[in-house]
PDB file of C-alpha atoms in Angstrom:
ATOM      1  CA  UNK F   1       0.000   0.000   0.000  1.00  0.00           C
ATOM      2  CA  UNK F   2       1.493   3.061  -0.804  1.00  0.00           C
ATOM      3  CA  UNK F   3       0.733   6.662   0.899  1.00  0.00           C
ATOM      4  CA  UNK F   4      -1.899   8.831  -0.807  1.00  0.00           C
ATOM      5  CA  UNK F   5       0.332  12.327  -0.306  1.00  0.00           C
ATOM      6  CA  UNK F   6      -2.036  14.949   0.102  1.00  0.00           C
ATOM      7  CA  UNK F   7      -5.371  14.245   1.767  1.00  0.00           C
ATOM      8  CA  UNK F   8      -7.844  16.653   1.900  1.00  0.00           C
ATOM      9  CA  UNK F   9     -11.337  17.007   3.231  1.00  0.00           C
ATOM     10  CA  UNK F  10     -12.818  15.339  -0.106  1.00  0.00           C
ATOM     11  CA  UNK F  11     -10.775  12.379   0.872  1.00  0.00           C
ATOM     12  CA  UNK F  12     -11.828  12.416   4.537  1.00  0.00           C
ATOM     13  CA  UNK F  13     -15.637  12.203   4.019  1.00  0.00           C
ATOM     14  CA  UNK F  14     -14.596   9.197   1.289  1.00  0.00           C
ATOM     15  CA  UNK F  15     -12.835   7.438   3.625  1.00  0.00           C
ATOM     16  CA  UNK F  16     -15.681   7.892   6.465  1.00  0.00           C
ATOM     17  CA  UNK F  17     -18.219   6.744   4.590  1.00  0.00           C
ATOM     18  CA  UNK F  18     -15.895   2.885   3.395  1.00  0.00           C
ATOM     19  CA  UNK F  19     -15.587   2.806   7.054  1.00  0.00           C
ATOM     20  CA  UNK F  20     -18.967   3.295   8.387  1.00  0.00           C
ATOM     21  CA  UNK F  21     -20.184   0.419   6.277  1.00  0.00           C
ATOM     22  CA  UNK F  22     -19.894  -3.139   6.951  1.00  0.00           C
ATOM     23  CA  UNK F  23     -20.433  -4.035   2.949  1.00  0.00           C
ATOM     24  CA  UNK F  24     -18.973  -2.734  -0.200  1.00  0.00           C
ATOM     25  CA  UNK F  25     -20.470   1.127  -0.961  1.00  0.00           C
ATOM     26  CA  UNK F  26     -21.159   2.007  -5.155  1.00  0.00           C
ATOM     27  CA  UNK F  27     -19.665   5.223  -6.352  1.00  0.00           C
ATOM     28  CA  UNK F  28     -23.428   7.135  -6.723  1.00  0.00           C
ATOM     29  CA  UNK F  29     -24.175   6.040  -3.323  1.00  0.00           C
ATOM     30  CA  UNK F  30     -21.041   7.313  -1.885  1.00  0.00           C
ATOM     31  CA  UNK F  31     -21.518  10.382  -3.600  1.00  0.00           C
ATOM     32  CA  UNK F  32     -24.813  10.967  -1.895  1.00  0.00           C
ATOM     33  CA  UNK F  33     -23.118  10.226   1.702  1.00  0.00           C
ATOM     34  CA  UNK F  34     -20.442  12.601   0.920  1.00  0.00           C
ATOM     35  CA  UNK F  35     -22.707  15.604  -0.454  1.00  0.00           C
ATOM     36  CA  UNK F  36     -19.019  15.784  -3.278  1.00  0.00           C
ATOM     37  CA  UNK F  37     -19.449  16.071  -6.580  1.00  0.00           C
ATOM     38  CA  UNK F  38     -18.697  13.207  -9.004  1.00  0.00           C
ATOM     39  CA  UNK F  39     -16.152  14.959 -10.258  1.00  0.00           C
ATOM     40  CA  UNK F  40     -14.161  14.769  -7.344  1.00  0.00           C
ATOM     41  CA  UNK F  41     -15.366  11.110  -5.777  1.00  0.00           C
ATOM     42  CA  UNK F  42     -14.639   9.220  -8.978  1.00  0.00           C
ATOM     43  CA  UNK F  43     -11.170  10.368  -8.862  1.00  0.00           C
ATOM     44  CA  UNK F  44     -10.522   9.628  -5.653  1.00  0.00           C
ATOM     45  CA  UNK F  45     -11.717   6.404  -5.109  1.00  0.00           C
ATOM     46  CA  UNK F  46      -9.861   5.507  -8.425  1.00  0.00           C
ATOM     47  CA  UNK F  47      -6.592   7.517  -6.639  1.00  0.00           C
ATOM     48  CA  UNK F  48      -7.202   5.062  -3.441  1.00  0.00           C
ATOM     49  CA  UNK F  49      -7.599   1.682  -5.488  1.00  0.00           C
ATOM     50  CA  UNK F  50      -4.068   2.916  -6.968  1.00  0.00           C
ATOM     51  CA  UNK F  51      -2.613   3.233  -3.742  1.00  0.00           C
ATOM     52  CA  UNK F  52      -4.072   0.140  -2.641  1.00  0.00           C
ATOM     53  CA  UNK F  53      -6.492   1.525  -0.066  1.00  0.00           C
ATOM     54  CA  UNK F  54      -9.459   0.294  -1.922  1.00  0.00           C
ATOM     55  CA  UNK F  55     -10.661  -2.564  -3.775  1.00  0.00           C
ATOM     56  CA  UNK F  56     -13.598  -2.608  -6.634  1.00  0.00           C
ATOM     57  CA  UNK F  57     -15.320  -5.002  -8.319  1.00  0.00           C
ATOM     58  CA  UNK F  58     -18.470  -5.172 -10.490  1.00  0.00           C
ATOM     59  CA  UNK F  59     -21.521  -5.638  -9.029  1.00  0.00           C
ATOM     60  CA  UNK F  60     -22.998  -9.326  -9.758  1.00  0.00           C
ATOM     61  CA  UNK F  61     -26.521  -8.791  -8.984  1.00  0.00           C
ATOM     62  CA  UNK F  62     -28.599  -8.975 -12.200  1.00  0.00           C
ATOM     63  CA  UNK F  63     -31.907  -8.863 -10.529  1.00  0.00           C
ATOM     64  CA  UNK F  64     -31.862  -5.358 -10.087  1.00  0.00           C
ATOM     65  CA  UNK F  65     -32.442  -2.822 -12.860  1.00  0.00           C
ATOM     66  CA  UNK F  66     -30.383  -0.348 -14.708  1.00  0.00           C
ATOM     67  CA  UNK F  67     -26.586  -0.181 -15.164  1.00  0.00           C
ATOM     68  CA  UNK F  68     -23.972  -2.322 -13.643  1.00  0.00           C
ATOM     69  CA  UNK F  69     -22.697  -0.721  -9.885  1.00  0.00           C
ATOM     70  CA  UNK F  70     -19.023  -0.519  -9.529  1.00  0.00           C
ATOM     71  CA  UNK F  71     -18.513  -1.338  -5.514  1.00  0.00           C
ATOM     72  CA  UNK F  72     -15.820  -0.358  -3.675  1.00  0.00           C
ATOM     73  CA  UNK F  73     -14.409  -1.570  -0.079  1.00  0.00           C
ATOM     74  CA  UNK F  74     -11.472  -0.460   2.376  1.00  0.00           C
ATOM     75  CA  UNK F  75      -8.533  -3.556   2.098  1.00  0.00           C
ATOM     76  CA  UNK F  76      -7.557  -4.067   5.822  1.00  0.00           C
ATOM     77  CA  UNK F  77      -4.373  -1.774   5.557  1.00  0.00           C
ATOM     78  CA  UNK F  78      -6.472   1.012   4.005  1.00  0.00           C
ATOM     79  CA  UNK F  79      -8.640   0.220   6.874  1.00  0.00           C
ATOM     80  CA  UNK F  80      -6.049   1.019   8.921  1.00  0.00           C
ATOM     81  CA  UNK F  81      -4.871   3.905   7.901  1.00  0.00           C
ATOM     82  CA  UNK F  82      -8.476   5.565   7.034  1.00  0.00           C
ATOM     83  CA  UNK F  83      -9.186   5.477  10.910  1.00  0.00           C
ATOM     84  CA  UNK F  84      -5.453   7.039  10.703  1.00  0.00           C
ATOM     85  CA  UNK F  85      -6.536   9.411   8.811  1.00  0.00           C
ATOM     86  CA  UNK F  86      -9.873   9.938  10.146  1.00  0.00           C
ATOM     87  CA  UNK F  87      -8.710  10.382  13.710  1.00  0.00           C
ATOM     88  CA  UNK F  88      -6.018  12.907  12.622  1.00  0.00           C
ATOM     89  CA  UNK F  89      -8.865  15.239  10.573  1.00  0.00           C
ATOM     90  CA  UNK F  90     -10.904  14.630  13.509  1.00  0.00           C
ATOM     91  CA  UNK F  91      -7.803  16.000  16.120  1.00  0.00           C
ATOM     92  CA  UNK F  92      -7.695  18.858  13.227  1.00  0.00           C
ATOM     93  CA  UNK F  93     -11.118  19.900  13.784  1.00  0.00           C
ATOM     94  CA  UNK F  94     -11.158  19.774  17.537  1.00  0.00           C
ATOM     95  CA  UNK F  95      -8.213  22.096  17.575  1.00  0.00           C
ATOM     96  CA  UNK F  96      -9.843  24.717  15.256  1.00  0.00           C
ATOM     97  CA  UNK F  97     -13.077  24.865  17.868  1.00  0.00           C
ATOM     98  CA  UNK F  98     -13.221  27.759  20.261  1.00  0.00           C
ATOM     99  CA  UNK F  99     -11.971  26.920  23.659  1.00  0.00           C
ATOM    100  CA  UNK F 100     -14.965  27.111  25.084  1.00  0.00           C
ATOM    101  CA  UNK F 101     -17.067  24.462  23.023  1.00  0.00           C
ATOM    102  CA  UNK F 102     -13.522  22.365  23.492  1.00  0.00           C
ATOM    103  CA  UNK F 103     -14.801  22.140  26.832  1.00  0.00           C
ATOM    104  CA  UNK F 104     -18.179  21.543  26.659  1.00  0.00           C
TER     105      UNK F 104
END
């Protein structure tokens, strides 16, 4: 697995949303759980299967109507380092918040 260089927050909410689910997520669907654009998602997920973050296959089901779903699934050392990456964003975040709602 190699490293993915720069992450940004496009990257983050991909990587949240492979690691909230227990069963491989299509491209459209992550899309809609990420509120990104195509445009960007696409890309990345193709970036992370690259890197060896990801794996895809085609979906098998042929009961279902219209197109073919690509699906795509953390490999267990992109697993790893999503909730790497995940917890970092997350220690990112929690530093940017006013002292006071640190507290809260």
């Amino acid at each position: 697995m190699e490293p993915l260089g720069r992450i940004g927050a496009a990257t983050v909410d991909v990587l949240r949303v492979l690691l909230d689910s227990d069963r491989p997520r299509w491209g459209l669907e992550i899309i809609k759980a990420t509120g990104r654009p195509s445009g960007s998602v696409y890309p990345l997920l193709e970036r992370l299967e690259r890197n060896g973050w990801v794996t895809s296959h085609w979906e098998d089901e042929t009961d279902r109507r219209g197109p073919r779903r690509r699906m795509y699934r953390l490999t267990a050392d992109g697993t790893v380092a999503a909730r790497r990456v995940c917890a970092q964003a997350a220690a990112r975040a929690a530093d940017r918040r006013p002292a006071r709602l640190r507290e809260a």
